PDB file of C-alpha atoms in Angstrom:
ATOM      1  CA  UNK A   1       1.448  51.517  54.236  1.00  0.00           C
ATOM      2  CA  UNK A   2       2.026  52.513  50.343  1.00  0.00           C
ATOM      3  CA  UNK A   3       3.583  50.086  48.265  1.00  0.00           C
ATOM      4  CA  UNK A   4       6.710  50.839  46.222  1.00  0.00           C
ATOM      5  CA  UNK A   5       5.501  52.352  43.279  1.00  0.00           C
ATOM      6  CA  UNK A   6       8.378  51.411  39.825  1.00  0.00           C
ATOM      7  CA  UNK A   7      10.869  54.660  38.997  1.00  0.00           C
ATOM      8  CA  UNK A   8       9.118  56.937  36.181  1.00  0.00           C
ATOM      9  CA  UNK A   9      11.266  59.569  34.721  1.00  0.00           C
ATOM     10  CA  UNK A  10       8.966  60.982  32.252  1.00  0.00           C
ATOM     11  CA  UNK A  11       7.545  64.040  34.250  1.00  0.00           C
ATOM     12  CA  UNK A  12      11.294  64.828  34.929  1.00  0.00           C
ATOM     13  CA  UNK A  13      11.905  64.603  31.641  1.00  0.00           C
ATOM     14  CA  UNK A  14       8.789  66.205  30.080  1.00  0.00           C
ATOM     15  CA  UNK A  15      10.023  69.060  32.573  1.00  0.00           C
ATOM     16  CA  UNK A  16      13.475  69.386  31.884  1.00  0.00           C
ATOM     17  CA  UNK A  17      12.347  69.050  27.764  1.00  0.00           C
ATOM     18  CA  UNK A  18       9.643  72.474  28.101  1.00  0.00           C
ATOM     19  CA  UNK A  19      12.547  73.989  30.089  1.00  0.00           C
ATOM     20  CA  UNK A  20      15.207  73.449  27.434  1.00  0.00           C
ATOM     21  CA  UNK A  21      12.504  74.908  24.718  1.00  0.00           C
ATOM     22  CA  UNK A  22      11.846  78.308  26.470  1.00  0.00           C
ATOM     23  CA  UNK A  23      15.800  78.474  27.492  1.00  0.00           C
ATOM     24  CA  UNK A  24      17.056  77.954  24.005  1.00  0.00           C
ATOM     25  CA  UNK A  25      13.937  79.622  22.371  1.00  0.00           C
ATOM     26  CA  UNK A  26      15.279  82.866  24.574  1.00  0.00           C
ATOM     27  CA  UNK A  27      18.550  81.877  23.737  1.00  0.00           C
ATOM     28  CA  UNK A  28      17.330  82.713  19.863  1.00  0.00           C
ATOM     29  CA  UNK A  29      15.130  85.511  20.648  1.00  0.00           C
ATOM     30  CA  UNK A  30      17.847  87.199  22.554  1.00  0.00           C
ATOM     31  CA  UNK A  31      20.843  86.477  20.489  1.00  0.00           C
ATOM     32  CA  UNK A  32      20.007  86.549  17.202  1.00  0.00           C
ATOM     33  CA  UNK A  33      16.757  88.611  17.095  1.00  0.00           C
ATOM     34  CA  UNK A  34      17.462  91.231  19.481  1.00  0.00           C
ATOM     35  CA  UNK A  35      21.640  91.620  20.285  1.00  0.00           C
ATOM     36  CA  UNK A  36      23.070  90.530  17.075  1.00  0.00           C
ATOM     37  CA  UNK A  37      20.018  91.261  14.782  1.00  0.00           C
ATOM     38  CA  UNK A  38      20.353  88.800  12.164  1.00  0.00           C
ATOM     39  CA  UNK A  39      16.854  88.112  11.663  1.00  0.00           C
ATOM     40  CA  UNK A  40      13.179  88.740  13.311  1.00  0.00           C
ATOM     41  CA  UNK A  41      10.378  86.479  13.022  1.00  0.00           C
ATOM     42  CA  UNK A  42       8.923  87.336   9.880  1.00  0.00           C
ATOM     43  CA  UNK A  43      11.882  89.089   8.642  1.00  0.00           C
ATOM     44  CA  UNK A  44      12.287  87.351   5.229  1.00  0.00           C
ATOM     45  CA  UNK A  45       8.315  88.202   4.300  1.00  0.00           C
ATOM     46  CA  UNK A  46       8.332  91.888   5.666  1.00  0.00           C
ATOM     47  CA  UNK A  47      12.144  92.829   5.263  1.00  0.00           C
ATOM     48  CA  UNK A  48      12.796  95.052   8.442  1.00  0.00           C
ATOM     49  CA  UNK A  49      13.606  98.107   5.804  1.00  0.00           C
ATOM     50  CA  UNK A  50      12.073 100.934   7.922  1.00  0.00           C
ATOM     51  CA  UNK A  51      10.864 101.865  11.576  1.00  0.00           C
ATOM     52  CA  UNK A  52       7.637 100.786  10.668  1.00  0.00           C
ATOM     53  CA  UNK A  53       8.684  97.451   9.342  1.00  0.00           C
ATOM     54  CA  UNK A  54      10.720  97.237  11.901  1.00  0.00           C
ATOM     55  CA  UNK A  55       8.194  97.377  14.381  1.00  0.00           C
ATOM     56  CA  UNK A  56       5.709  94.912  13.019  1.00  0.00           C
ATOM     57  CA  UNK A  57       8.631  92.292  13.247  1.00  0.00           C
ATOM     58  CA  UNK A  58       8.884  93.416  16.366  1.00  0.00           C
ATOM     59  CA  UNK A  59       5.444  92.580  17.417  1.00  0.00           C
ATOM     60  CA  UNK A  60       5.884  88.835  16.013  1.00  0.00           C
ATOM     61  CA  UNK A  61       9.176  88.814  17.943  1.00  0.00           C
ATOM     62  CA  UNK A  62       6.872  89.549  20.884  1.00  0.00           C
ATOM     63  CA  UNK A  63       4.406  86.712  20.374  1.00  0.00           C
ATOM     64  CA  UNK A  64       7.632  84.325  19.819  1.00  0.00           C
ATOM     65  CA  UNK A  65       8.818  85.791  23.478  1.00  0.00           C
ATOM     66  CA  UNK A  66       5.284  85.410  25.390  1.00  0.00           C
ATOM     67  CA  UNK A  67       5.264  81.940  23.809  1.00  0.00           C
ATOM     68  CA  UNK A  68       8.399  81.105  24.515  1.00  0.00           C
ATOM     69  CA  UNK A  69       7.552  82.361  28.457  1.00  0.00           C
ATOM     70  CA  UNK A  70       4.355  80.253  28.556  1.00  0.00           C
ATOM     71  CA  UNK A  71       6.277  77.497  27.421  1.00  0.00           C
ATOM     72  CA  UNK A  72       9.065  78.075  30.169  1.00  0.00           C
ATOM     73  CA  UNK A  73       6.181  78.462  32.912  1.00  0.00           C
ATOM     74  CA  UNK A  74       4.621  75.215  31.904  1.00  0.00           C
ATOM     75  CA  UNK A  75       7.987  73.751  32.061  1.00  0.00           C
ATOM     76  CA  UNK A  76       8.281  75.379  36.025  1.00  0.00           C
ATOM     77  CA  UNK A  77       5.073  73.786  37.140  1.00  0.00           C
ATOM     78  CA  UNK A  78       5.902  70.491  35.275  1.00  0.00           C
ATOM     79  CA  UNK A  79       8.767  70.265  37.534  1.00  0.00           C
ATOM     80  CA  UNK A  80       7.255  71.513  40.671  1.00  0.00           C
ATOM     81  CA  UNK A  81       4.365  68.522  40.002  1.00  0.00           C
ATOM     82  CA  UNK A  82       7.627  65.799  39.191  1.00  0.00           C
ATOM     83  CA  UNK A  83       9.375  66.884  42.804  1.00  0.00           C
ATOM     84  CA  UNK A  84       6.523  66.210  44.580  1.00  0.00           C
ATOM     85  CA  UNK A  85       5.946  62.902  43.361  1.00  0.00           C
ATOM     86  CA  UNK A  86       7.545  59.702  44.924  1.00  0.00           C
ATOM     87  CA  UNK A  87       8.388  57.787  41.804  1.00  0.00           C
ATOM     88  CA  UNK A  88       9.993  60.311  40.019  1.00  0.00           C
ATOM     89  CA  UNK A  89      13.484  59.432  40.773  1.00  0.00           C
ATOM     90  CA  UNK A  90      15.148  63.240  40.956  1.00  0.00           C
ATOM     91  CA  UNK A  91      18.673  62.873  38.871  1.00  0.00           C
ATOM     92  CA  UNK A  92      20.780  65.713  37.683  1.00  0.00           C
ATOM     93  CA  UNK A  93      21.735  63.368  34.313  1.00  0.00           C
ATOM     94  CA  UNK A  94      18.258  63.062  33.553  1.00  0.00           C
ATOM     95  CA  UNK A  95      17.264  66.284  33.631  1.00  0.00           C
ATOM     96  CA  UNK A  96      20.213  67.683  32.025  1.00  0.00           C
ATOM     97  CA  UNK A  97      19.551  65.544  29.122  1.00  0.00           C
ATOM     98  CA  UNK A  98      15.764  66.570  28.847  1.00  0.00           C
ATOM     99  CA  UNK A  99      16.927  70.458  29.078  1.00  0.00           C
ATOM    100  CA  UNK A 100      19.310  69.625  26.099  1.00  0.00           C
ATOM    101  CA  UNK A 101      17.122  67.512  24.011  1.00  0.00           C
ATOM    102  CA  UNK A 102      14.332  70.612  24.421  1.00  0.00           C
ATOM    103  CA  UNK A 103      17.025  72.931  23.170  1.00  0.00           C
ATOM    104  CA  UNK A 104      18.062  71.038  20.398  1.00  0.00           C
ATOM    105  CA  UNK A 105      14.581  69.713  19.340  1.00  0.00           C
ATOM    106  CA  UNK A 106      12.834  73.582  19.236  1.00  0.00           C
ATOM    107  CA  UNK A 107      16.021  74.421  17.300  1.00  0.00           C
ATOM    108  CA  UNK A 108      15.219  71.785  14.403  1.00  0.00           C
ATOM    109  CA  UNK A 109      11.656  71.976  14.495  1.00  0.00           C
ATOM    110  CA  UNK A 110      11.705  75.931  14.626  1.00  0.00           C
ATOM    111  CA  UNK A 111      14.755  75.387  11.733  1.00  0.00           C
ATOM    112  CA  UNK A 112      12.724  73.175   9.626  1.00  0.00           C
ATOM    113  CA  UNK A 113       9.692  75.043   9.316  1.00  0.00           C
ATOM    114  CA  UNK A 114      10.204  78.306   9.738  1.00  0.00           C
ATOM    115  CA  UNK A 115      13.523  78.534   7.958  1.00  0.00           C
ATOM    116  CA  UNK A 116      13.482  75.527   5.494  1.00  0.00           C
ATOM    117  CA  UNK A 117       9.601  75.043   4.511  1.00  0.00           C
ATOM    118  CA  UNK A 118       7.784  78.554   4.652  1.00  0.00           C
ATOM    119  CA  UNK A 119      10.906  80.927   4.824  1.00  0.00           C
ATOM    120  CA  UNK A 120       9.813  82.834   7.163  1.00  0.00           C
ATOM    121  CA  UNK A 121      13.490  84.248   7.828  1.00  0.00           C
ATOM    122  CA  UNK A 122      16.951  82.591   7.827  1.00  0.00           C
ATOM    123  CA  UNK A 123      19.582  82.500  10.319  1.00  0.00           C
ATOM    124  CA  UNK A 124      21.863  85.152   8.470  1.00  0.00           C
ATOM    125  CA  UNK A 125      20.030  86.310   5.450  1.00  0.00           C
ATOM    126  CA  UNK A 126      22.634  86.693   2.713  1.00  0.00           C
ATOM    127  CA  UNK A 127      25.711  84.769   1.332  1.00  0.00           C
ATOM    128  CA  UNK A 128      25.963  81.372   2.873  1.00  0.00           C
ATOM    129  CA  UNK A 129      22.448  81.529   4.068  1.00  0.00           C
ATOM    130  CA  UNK A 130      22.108  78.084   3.758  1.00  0.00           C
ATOM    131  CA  UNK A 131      25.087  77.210   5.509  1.00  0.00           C
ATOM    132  CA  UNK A 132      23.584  79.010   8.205  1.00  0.00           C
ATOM    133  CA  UNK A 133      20.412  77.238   8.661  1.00  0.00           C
ATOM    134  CA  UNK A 134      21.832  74.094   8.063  1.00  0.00           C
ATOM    135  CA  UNK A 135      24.592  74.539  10.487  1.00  0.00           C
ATOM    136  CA  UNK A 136      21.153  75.705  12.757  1.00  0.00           C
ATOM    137  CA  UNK A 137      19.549  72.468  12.298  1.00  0.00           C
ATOM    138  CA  UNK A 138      22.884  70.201  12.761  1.00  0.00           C
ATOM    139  CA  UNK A 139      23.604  72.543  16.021  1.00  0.00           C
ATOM    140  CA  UNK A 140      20.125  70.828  17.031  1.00  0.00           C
ATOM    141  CA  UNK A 141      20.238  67.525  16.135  1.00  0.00           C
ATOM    142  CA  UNK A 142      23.706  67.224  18.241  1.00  0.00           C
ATOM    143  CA  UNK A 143      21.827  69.039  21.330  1.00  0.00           C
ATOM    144  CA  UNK A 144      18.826  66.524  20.689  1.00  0.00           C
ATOM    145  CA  UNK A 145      21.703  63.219  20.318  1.00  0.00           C
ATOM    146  CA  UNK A 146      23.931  64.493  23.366  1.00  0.00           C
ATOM    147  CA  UNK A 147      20.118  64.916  25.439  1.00  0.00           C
ATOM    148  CA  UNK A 148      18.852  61.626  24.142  1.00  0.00           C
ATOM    149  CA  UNK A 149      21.871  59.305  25.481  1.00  0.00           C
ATOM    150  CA  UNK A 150      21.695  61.366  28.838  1.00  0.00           C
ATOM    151  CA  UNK A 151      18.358  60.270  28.890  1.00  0.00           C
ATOM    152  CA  UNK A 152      18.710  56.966  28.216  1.00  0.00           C
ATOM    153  CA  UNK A 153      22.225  56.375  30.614  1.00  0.00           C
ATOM    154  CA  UNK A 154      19.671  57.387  33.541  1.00  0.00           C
ATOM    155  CA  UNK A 155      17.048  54.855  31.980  1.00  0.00           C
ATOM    156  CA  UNK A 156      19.333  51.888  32.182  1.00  0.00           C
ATOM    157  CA  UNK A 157      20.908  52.825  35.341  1.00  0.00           C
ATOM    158  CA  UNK A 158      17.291  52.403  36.787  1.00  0.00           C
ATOM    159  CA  UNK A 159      16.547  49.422  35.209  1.00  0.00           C
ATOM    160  CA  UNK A 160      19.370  48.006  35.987  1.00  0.00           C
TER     161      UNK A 160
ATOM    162  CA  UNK B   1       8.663  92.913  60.784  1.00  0.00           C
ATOM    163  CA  UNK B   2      12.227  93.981  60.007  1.00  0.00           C
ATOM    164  CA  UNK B   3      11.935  92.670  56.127  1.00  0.00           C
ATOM    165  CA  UNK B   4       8.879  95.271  56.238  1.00  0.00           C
ATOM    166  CA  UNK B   5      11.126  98.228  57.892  1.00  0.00           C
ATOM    167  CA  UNK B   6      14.193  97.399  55.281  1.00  0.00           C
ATOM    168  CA  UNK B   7      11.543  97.847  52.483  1.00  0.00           C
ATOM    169  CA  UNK B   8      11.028 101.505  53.893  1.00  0.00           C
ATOM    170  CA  UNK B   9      14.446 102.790  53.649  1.00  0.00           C
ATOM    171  CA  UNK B  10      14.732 105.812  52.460  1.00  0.00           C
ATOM    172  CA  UNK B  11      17.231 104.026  50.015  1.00  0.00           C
ATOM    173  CA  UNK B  12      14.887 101.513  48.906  1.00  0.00           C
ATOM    174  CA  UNK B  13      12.319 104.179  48.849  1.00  0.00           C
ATOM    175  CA  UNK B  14      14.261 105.973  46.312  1.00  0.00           C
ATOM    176  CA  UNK B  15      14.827 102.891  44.353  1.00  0.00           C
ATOM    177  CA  UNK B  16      11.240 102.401  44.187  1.00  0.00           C
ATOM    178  CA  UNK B  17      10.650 105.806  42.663  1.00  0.00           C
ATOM    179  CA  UNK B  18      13.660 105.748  40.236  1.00  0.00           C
ATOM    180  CA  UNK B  19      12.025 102.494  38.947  1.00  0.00           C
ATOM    181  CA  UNK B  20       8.555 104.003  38.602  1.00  0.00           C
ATOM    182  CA  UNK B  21      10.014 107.404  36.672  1.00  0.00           C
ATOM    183  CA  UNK B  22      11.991 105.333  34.394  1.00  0.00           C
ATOM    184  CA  UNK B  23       8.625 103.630  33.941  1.00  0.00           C
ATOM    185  CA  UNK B  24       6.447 106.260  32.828  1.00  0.00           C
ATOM    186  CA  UNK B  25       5.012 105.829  29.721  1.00  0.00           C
ATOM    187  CA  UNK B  26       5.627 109.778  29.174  1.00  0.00           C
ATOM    188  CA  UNK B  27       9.192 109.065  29.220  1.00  0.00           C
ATOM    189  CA  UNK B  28       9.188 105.937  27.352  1.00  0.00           C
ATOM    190  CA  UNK B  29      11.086 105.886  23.854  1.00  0.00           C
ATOM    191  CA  UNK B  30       8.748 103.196  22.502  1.00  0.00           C
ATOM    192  CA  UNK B  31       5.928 106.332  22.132  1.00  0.00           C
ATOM    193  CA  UNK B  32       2.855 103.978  21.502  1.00  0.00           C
ATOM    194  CA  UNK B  33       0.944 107.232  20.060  1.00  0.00           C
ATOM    195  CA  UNK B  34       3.851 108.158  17.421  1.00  0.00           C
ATOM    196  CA  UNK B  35       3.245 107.820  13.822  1.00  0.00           C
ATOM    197  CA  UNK B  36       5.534 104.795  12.754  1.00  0.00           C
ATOM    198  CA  UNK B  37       3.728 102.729  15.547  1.00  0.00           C
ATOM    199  CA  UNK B  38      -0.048 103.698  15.096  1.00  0.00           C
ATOM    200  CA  UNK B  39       1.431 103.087  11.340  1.00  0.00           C
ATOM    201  CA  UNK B  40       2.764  99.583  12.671  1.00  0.00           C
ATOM    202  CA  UNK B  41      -0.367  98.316  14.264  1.00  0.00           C
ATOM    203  CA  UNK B  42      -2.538  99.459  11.034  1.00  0.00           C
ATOM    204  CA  UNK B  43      -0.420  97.639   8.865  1.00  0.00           C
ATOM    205  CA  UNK B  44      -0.629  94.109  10.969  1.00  0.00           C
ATOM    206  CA  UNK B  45      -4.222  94.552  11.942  1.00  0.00           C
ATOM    207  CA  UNK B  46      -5.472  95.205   8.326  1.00  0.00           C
ATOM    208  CA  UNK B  47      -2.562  92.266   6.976  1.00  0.00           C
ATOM    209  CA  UNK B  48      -4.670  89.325   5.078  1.00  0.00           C
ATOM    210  CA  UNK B  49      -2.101  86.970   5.908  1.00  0.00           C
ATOM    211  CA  UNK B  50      -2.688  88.230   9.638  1.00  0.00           C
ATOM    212  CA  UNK B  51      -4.056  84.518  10.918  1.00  0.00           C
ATOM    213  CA  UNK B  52      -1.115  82.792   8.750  1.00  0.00           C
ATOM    214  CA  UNK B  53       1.326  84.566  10.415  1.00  0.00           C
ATOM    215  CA  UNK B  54      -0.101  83.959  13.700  1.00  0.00           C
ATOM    216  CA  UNK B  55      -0.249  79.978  13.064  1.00  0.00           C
ATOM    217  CA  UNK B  56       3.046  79.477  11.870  1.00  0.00           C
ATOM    218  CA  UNK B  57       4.606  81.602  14.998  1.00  0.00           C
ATOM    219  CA  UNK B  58       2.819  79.238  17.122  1.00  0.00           C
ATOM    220  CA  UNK B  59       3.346  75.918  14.788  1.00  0.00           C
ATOM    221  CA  UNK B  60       6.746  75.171  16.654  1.00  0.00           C
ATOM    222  CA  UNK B  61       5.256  75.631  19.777  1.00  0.00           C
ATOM    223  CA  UNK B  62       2.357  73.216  19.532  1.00  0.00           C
ATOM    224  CA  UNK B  63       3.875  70.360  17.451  1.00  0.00           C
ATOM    225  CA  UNK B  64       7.112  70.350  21.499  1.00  0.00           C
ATOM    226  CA  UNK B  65       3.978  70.908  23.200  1.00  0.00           C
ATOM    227  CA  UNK B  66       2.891  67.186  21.430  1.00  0.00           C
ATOM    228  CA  UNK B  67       6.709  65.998  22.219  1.00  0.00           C
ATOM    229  CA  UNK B  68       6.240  66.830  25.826  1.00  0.00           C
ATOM    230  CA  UNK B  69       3.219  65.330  26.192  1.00  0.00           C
ATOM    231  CA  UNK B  70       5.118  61.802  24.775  1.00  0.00           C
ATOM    232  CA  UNK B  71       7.952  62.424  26.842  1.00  0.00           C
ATOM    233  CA  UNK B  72       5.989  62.572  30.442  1.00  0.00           C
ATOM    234  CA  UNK B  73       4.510  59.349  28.793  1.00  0.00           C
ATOM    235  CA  UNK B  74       7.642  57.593  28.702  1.00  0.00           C
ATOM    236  CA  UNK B  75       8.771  54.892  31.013  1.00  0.00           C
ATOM    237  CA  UNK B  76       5.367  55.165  32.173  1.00  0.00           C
ATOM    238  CA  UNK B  77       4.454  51.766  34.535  1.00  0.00           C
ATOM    239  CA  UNK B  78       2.080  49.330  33.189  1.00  0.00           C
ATOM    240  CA  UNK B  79      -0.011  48.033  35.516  1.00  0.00           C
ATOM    241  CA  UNK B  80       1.431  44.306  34.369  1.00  0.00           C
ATOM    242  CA  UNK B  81       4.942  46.398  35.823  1.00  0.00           C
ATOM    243  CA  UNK B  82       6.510  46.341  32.664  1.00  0.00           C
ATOM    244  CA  UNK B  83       8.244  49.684  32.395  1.00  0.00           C
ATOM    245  CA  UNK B  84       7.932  50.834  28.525  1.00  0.00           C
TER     246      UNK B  84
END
C-alpha cells in the first residue's frame, strides 16, 4: 500500500513555465522577426542594410529559434514526467498560469537585456523606440502578474 | 495493415514526391553556394565578437532555464510535511 504523498505543483508548473517561454519566444521570432520585420536578433549591431547583412541576422535568428525549440521540448518532457506522477495534482488554472508567467517572464528578461542593457535591437527601431520596449517589458510584467495569481489561486485551493 | 495500404496511394504517393521536389536543395531559393551567403558565413565565422554574440543569444535562455529549475522546486514537501 503507498501512502498519500502531499499535492506538489511545481513540475506542473516548471512545465507549463518552459512551455510559455518557447510559445511566446516563437510568438517573437515569428511576429516581429520574421512577418512584420521590425527587428532580428542582432539587428541594432549589424543593421540588416544588405542581403548579406541580412543573412547573418538571419543566422542569429536561427540560434534564437533552435533555442527557443529546445526550450519548448524540455518543456514537453517536463510535462510528460509531471502526468505521470501521483502528486502532481493536474489543474487547467495551474498550468495556464505557468504558460503565462513563462511568456511574460522571457518577454522581460529577453526585454531587459537584450533591448535595455546591451542593445542588441529594439522592438521598433526608430521614433518612439523606447515606447516600444517599454511597452515590451510592461506587456511582460502583466503576463508574469496575471500567471503569478493563477498560480497562487491553485496553491491555496490545495492548501485549503 | 490498412494505415500501411492508405500510405501507398497513388495520392499520397504523389504527395510524397511533391514534398521531396519542393525539397531539393537544387530548387531551393536559399542557394547555400551563392555569393551573399558564402559572403554571410565568412563574415560571422571571422567576427571577433563571434563568442559575445553567441552568449548573449543564449543569456535569456539560461538565466528561465534557472527560473524553471526554482519553479519545479516550489511547493516542494518537506519531509516534516510542511509544504513551502
Amino acid at each position: 500500500m503507498t501512502a498519500l504523498r502531499r499535492p506538489h505543483l511545481g513540475p506542473l508548473v516548471s512545465a507549463g513555465f518552459l512551455l510559455g517561454v518557447g510559445l511566446g519566444g516563437f510568438v517573437d521570432g515569428i511576429v516581429l522577426h520574421q512577418i512584420l520585420q521590425w527587428h532580428n536578433m542582432l539587428s541594432s549591431w549589424i543593421a540588416p542594410v544588405d542581403l548579406v547583412s541580412m543573412k547573418v541576422n538571419m543566422v542569429w535568428d536561427g540560434l534564437f529559434h533552435a533555442f527557443t525549440w529546445i526550450v519548448t521540448a524540455v518543456g514537453i518532457a517536463t510535462l510528460w514526467r509531471a502526468a505521470r506522477r501521483e502528486d502532481v495534482p493536474w489543474s487547467a488554472r495551474a498550468f495556464a498560469g505557468a504558460l503565462s508567467l513563462g511568456w511574460g517572464a522571457f518577454n522581460f528578461i529577453e526585454g531587459v537585456i537584450d533591448h535595455q542593457l546591451l542593445g542588441l535591437h529594439h522592438v521598433h527601431p526608430g521614433e518612439n523606440q523606447l515606447a516600444w520596449d517599454i511597452g515590451f517589458l510592461v506587456f511582460g510584467l502583466a503576463l508574469v502578474a496575471a500567471g503569478w495569481a493563477l498560480i497562487q489561486r491553485e496553491r491555496s485551493a490545495l492548501t485549503r | 495493415m490498412g494505415r500501411l495500404r492508405a500510405t501507398l496511394e497513388p495520392r499520397s504517393l504523389a504527395l510524397l514526391i511533391a514534398t521531396l521536389l519542393a525539397c531539393a536543395p537544387r530548387i531551393a531559393a536559399a542557394c547555400p553556394s551563392c555569393e551573399p551567403a558564402i559572403e554571410a558565413r565568412a563574415a560571422i565565422r571571422s567576427d571577433p565578437d563571434l563568442l559575445l554574440q553567441a552568449s548573449v543569444t543564449v543569456l535569456p535562455f539560461l538565466l528561465v532555464a534557472i527560473v524553471a529549475i526554482l519553479l519545479h522546486r516550489m511547493g516542494r514537501p518537506r519531509p516534516d510535511g510542511d509544504i513551502r
